[in-house]
mmCIF file of C-alpha atoms and ligand atoms in Angstrom:
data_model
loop_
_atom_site.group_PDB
_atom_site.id
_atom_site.type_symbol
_atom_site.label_atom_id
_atom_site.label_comp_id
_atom_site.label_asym_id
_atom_site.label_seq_id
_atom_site.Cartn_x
_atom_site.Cartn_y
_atom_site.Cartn_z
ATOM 1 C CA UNK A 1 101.738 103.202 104.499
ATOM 2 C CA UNK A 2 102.688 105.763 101.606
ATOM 3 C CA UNK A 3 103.506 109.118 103.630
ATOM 4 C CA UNK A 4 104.106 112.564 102.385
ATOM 5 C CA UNK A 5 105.817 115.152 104.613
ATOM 6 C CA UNK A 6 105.532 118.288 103.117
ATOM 7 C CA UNK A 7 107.258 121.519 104.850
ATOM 8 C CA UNK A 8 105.733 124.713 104.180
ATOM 9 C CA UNK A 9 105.528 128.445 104.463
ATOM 10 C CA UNK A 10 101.502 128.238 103.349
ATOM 11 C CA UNK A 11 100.037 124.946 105.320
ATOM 12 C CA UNK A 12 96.545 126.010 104.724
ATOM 13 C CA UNK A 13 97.177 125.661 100.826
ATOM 14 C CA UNK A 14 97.114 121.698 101.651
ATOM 15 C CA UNK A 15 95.208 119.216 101.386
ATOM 16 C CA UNK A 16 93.938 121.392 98.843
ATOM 17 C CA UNK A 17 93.214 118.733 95.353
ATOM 18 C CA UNK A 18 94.595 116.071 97.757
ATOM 19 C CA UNK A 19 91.365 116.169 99.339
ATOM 20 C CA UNK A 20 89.484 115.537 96.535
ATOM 21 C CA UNK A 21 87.616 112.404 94.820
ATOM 22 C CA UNK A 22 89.675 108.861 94.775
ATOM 23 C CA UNK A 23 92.535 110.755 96.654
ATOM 24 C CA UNK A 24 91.003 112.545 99.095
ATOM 25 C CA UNK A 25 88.931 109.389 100.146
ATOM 26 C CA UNK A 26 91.862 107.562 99.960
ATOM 27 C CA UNK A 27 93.600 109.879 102.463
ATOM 28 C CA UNK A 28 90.450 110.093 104.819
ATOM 29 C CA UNK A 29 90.482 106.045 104.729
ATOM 30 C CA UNK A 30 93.996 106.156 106.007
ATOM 31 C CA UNK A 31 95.384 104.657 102.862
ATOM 32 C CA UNK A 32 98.531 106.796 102.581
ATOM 33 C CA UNK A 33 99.221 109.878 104.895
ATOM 34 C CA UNK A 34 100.437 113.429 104.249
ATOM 35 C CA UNK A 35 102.176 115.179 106.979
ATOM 36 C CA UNK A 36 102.095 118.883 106.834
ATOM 37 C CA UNK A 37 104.671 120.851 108.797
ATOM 38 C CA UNK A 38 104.526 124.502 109.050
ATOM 39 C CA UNK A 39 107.829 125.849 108.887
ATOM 40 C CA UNK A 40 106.411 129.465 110.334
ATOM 41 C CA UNK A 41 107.001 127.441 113.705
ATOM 42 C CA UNK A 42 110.582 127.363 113.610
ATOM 43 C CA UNK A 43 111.977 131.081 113.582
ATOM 44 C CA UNK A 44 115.570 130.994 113.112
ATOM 45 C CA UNK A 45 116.178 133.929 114.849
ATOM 46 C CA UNK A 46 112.970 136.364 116.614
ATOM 47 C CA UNK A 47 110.024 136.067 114.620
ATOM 48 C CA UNK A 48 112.034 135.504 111.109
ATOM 49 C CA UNK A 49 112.317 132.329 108.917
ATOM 50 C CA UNK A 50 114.004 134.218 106.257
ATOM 51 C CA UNK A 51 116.373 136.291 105.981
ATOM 52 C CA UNK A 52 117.770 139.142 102.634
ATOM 53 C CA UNK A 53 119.980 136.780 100.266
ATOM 54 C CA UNK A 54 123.999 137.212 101.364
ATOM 55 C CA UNK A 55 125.345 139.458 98.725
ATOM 56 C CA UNK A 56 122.414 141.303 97.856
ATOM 57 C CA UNK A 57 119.157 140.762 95.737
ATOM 58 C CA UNK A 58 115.537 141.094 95.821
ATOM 59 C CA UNK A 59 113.528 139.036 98.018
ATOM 60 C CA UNK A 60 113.977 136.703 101.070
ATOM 61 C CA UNK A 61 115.479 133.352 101.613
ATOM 62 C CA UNK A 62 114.774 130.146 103.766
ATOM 63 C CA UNK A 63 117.391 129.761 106.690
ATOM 64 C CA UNK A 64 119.097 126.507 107.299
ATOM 65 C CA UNK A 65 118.528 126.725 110.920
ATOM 66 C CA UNK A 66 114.237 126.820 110.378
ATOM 67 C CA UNK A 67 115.091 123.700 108.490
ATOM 68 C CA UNK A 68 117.400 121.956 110.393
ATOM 69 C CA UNK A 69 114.437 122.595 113.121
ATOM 70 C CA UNK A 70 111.449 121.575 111.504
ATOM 71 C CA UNK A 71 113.327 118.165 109.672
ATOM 72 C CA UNK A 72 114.638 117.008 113.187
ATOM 73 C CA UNK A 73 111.502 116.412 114.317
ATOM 74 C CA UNK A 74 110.529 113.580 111.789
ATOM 75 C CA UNK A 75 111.387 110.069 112.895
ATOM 76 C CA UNK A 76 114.345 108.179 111.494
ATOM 77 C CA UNK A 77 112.621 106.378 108.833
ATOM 78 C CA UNK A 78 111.239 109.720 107.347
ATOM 79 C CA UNK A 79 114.593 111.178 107.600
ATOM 80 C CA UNK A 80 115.631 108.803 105.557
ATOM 81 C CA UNK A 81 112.932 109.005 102.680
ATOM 82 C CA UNK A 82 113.878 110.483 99.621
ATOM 83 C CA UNK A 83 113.802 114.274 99.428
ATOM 84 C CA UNK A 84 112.299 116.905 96.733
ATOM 85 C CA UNK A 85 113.277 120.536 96.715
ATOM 86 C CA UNK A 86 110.623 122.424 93.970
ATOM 87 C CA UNK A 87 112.575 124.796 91.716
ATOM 88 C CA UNK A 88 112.379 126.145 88.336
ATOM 89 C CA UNK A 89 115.796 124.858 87.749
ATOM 90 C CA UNK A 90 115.552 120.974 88.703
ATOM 91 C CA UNK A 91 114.620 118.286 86.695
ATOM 92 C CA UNK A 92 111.490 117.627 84.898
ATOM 93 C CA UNK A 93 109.714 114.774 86.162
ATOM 94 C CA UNK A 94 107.988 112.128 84.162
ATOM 95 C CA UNK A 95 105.798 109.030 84.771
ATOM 96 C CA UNK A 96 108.407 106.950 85.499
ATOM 97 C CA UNK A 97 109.866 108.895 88.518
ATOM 98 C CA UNK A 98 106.415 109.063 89.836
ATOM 99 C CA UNK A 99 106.378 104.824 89.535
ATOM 100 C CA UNK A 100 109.429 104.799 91.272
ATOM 101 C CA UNK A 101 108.507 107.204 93.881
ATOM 102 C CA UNK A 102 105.115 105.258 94.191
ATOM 103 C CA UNK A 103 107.052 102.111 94.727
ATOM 104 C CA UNK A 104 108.929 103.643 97.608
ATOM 105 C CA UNK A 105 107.874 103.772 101.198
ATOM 106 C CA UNK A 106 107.400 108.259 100.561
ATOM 107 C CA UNK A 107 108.655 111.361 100.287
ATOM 108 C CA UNK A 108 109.806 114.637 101.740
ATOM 109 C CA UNK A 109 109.529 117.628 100.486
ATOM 110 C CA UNK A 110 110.339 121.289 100.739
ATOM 111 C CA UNK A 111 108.143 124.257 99.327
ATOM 112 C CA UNK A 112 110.272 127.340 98.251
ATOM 113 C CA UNK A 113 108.532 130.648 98.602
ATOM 114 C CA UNK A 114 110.031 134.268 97.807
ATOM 115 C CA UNK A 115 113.347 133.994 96.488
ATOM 116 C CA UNK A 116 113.438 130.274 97.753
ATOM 117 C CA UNK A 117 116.142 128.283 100.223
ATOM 118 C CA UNK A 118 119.568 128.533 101.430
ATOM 119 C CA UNK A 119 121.526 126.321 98.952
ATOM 120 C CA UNK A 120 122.997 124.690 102.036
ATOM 121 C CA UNK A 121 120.174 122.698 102.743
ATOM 122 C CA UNK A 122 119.779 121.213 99.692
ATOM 123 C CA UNK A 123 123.283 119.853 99.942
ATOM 124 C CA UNK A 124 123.506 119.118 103.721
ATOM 125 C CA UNK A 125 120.589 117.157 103.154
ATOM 126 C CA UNK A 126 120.743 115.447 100.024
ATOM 127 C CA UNK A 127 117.831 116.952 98.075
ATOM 128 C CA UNK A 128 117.044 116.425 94.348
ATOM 129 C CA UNK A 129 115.513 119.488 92.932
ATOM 130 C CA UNK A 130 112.574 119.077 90.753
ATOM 131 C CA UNK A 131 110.812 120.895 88.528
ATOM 132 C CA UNK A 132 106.970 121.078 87.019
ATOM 133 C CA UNK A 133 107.727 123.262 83.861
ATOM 134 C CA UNK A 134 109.971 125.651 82.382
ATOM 135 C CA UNK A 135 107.362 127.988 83.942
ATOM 136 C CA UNK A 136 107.743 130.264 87.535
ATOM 137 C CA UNK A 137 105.086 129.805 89.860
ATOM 138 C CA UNK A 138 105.062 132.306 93.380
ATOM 139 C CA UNK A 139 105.314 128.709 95.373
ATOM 140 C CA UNK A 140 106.416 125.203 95.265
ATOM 141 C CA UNK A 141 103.000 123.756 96.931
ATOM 142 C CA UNK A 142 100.997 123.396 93.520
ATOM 143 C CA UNK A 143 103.903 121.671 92.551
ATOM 144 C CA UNK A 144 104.008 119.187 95.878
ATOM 145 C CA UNK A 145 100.179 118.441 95.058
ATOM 146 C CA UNK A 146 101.038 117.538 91.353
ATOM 147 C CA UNK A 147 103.577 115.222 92.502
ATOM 148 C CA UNK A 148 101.985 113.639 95.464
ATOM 149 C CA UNK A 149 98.653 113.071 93.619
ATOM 150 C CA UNK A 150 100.255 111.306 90.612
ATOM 151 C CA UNK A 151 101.930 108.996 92.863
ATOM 152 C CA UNK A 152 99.274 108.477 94.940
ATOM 153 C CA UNK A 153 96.887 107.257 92.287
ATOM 154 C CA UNK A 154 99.385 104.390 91.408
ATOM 155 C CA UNK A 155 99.203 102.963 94.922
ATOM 156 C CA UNK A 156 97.406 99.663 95.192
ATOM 157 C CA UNK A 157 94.007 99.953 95.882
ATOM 158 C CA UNK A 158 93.052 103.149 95.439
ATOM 159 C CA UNK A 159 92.140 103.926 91.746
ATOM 160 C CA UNK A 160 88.734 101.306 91.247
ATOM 161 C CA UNK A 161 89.670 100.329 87.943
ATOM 162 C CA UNK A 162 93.224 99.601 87.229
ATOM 163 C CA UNK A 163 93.195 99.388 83.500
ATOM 164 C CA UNK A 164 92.514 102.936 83.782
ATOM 165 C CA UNK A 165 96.155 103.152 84.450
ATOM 166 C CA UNK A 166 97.203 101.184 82.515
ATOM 167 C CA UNK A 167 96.350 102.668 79.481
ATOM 168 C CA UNK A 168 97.276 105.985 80.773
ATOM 169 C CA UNK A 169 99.267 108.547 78.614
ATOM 170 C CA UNK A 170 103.364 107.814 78.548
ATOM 171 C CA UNK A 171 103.132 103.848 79.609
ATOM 172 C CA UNK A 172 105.103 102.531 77.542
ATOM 173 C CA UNK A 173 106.286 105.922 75.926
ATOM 174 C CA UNK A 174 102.749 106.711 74.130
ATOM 175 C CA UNK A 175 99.713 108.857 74.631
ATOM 176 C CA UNK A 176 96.842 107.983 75.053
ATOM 177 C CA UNK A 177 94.084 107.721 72.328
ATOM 178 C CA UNK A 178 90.604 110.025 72.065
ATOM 179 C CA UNK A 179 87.907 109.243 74.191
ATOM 180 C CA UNK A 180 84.498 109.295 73.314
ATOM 181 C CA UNK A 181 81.348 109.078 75.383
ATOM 182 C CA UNK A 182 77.269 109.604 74.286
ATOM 183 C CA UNK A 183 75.616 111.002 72.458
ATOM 184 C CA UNK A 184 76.901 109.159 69.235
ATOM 185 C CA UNK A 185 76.754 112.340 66.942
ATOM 186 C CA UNK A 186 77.688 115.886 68.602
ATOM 187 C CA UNK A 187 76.909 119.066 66.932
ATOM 188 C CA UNK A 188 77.527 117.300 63.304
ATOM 189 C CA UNK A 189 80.759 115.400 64.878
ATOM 190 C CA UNK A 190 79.956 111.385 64.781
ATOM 191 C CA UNK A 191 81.978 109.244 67.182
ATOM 192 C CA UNK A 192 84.421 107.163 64.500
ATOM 193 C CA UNK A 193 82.299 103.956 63.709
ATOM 194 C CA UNK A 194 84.583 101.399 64.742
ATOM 195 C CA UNK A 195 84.652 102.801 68.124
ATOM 196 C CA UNK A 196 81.074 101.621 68.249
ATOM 197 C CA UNK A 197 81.365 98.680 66.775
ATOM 198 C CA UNK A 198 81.646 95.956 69.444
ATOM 199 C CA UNK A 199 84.037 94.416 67.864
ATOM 200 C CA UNK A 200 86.964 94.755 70.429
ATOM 201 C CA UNK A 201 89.719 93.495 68.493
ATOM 202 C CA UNK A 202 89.164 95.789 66.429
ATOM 203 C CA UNK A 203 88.574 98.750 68.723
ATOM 204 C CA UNK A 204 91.873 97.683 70.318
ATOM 205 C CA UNK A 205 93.813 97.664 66.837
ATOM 206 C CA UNK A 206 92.190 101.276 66.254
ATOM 207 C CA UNK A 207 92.993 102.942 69.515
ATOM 208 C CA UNK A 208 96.539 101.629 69.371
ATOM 209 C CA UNK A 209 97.406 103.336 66.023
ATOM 210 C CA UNK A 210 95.744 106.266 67.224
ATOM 211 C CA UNK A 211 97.687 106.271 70.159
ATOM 212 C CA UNK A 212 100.416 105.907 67.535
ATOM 213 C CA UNK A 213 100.122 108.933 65.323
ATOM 214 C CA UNK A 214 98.895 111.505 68.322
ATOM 215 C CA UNK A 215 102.716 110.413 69.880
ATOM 216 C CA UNK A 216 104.829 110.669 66.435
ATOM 217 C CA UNK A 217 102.872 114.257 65.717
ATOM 218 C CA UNK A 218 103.030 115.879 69.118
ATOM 219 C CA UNK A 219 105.876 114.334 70.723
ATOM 220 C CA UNK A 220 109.389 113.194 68.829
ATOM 221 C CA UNK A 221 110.966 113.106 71.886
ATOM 222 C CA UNK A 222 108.560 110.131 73.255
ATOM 223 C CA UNK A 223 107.942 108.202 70.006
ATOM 224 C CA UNK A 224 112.343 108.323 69.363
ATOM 225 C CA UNK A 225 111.833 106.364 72.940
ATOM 226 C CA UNK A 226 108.962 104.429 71.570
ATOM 227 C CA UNK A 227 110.922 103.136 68.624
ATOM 228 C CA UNK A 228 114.277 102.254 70.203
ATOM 229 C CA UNK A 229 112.035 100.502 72.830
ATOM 230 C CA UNK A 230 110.792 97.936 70.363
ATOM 231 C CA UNK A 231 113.308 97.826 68.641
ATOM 232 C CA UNK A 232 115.093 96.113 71.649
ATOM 233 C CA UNK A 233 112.128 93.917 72.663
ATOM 234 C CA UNK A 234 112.628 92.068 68.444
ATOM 235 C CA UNK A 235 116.666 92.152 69.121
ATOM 236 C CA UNK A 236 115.641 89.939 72.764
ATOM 237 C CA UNK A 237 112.744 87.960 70.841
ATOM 238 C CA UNK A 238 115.281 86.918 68.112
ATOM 239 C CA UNK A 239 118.455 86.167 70.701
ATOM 240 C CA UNK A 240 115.951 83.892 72.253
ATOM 241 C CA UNK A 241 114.609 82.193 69.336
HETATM 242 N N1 SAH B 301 114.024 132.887 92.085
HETATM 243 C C1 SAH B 301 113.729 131.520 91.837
HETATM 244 C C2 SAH B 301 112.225 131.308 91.714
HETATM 245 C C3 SAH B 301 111.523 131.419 93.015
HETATM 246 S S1 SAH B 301 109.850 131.010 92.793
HETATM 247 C C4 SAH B 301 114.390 131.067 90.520
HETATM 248 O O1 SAH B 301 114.459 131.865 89.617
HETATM 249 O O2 SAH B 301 114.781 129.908 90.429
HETATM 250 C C5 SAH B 301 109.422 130.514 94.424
HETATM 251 C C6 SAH B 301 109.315 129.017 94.647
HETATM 252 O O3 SAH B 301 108.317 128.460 93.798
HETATM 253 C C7 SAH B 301 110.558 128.217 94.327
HETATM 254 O O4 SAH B 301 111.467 128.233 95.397
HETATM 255 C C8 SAH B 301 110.007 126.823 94.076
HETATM 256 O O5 SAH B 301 109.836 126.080 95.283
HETATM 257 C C9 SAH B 301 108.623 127.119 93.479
HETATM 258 N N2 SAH B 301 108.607 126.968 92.010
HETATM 259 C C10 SAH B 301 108.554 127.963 91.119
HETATM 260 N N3 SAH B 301 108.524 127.487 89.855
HETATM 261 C C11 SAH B 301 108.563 126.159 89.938
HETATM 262 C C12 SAH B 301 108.576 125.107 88.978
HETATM 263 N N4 SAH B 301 108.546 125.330 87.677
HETATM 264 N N5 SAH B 301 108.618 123.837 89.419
HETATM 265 C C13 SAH B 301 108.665 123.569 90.749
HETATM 266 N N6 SAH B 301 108.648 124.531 91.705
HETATM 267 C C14 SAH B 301 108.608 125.812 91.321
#
């Protein structure tokens, strides 16, 4: 089963959104698992987890030794799960390191708080640090929920309808199109005809080149990936012919 191990100053922040609609059944159906560990239960020293930065500074940082604590007590397959540190200066994550994450057997990962952890841990243990946005937030525990919930959603069995996700935003390097629902005309605004149609062919056709001009206006970055993407797939088609 998919299992998240999440250590934290704030457990009472989760499950939080995890416990919510096709996730939070999910997770009260026993269809993945997310392991909270308080890391208030492991003082390093008296009462304290943290400790003033060496050298000076504002705030308070993480000890190694709370860590080293709280992570022996996982078992030896969870140790060896890939780890996530949350910090402003890791790498973004996109869709496709949530599909790889989805595929594996879970995660662990650390919540900073204050002035976050003692850089040895993240290099004792091997953690990548990850990032939501070139934005600070006070904790990394939104972040863990953001993370864990788009993985869990690719999971088998636990979104209802799978196309869904596959036409979510950023498969296959585009956004998605507009969606429109009743009623058919909305303060003036009508719902574009061939949307209503029937005729799925060409409902299809018009979604995809919608899904085509939102990417090359909003996103240069994606639709440059977009391009040299099918640009291989006709090199391959032709080597084959
Ligand atoms: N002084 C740190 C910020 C500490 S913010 C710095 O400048 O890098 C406190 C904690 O919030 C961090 O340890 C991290 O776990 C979390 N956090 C803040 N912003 C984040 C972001 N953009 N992405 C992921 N985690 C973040």
């Amino acid at each position: 089963m998919w299992q998240a191990n999440v250590f934290t100053v704030f457990p009472e922040a989760f499950p939080g959104s995890l416990g919510v609609s096709v996730i939070g059944k999910a997770l009260k159906l026993n269809k993945w698992n997310l392991n909270i560990i308080d890391l208030k239960q492991f003082p390093a020293k008296l009462d304290r987890i943290d400790f003033p930065p060496f050298g000076g500074g504002a705030g308070m940082v993480l000890s190694p030794l709370t860590f080293e604590m709280a992570f022996n007590l996982l078992g030896e397959n969870q140790k060896n799960m890939r780890k996530i540190y949350f910090s402003p200066r890791g790498r973004q994550f996109n869709q496709t390191d949530i599909q790889d994450l989805a595929d594996s057997h879970g995660v662990t990962m650390l919540c900073g708080r204050y002035e976050g952890v003692d850089q040895r841990i993240l290099d004792y243990y091997s953690f990548d640090e990850i990032s939501i946005g070139d934005f600070v937030l006070s904790g990394g525990e939104v972040a863990a929920m953001a993370i864990i919930e788009s993985c869990v959603r690719l999971l088998p069995n636990i979104v209802g309808n799978t196309a869904s996700i596959c036409d979510d935003s950023f498969k296959n390097c585009l956004l998605e199109y507009n969606q429109y629902t009743k009623p058919q005309v909305f303060n003036g605004l009508s719902v574009p005809d061939v949307i209503l149609s029937g005729n799925h062919e060409k409902i299809d056709e018009f979604r995809a080149s919608q899904s085509k001009k939102i990417t090359q206006k909003r996103r240069t970055d994606l639709w440059k990936k977009y391009i040299a993407m099918k640009m291989k797939s006709i090199r391959k088609q032709k080597n084959t012919f």
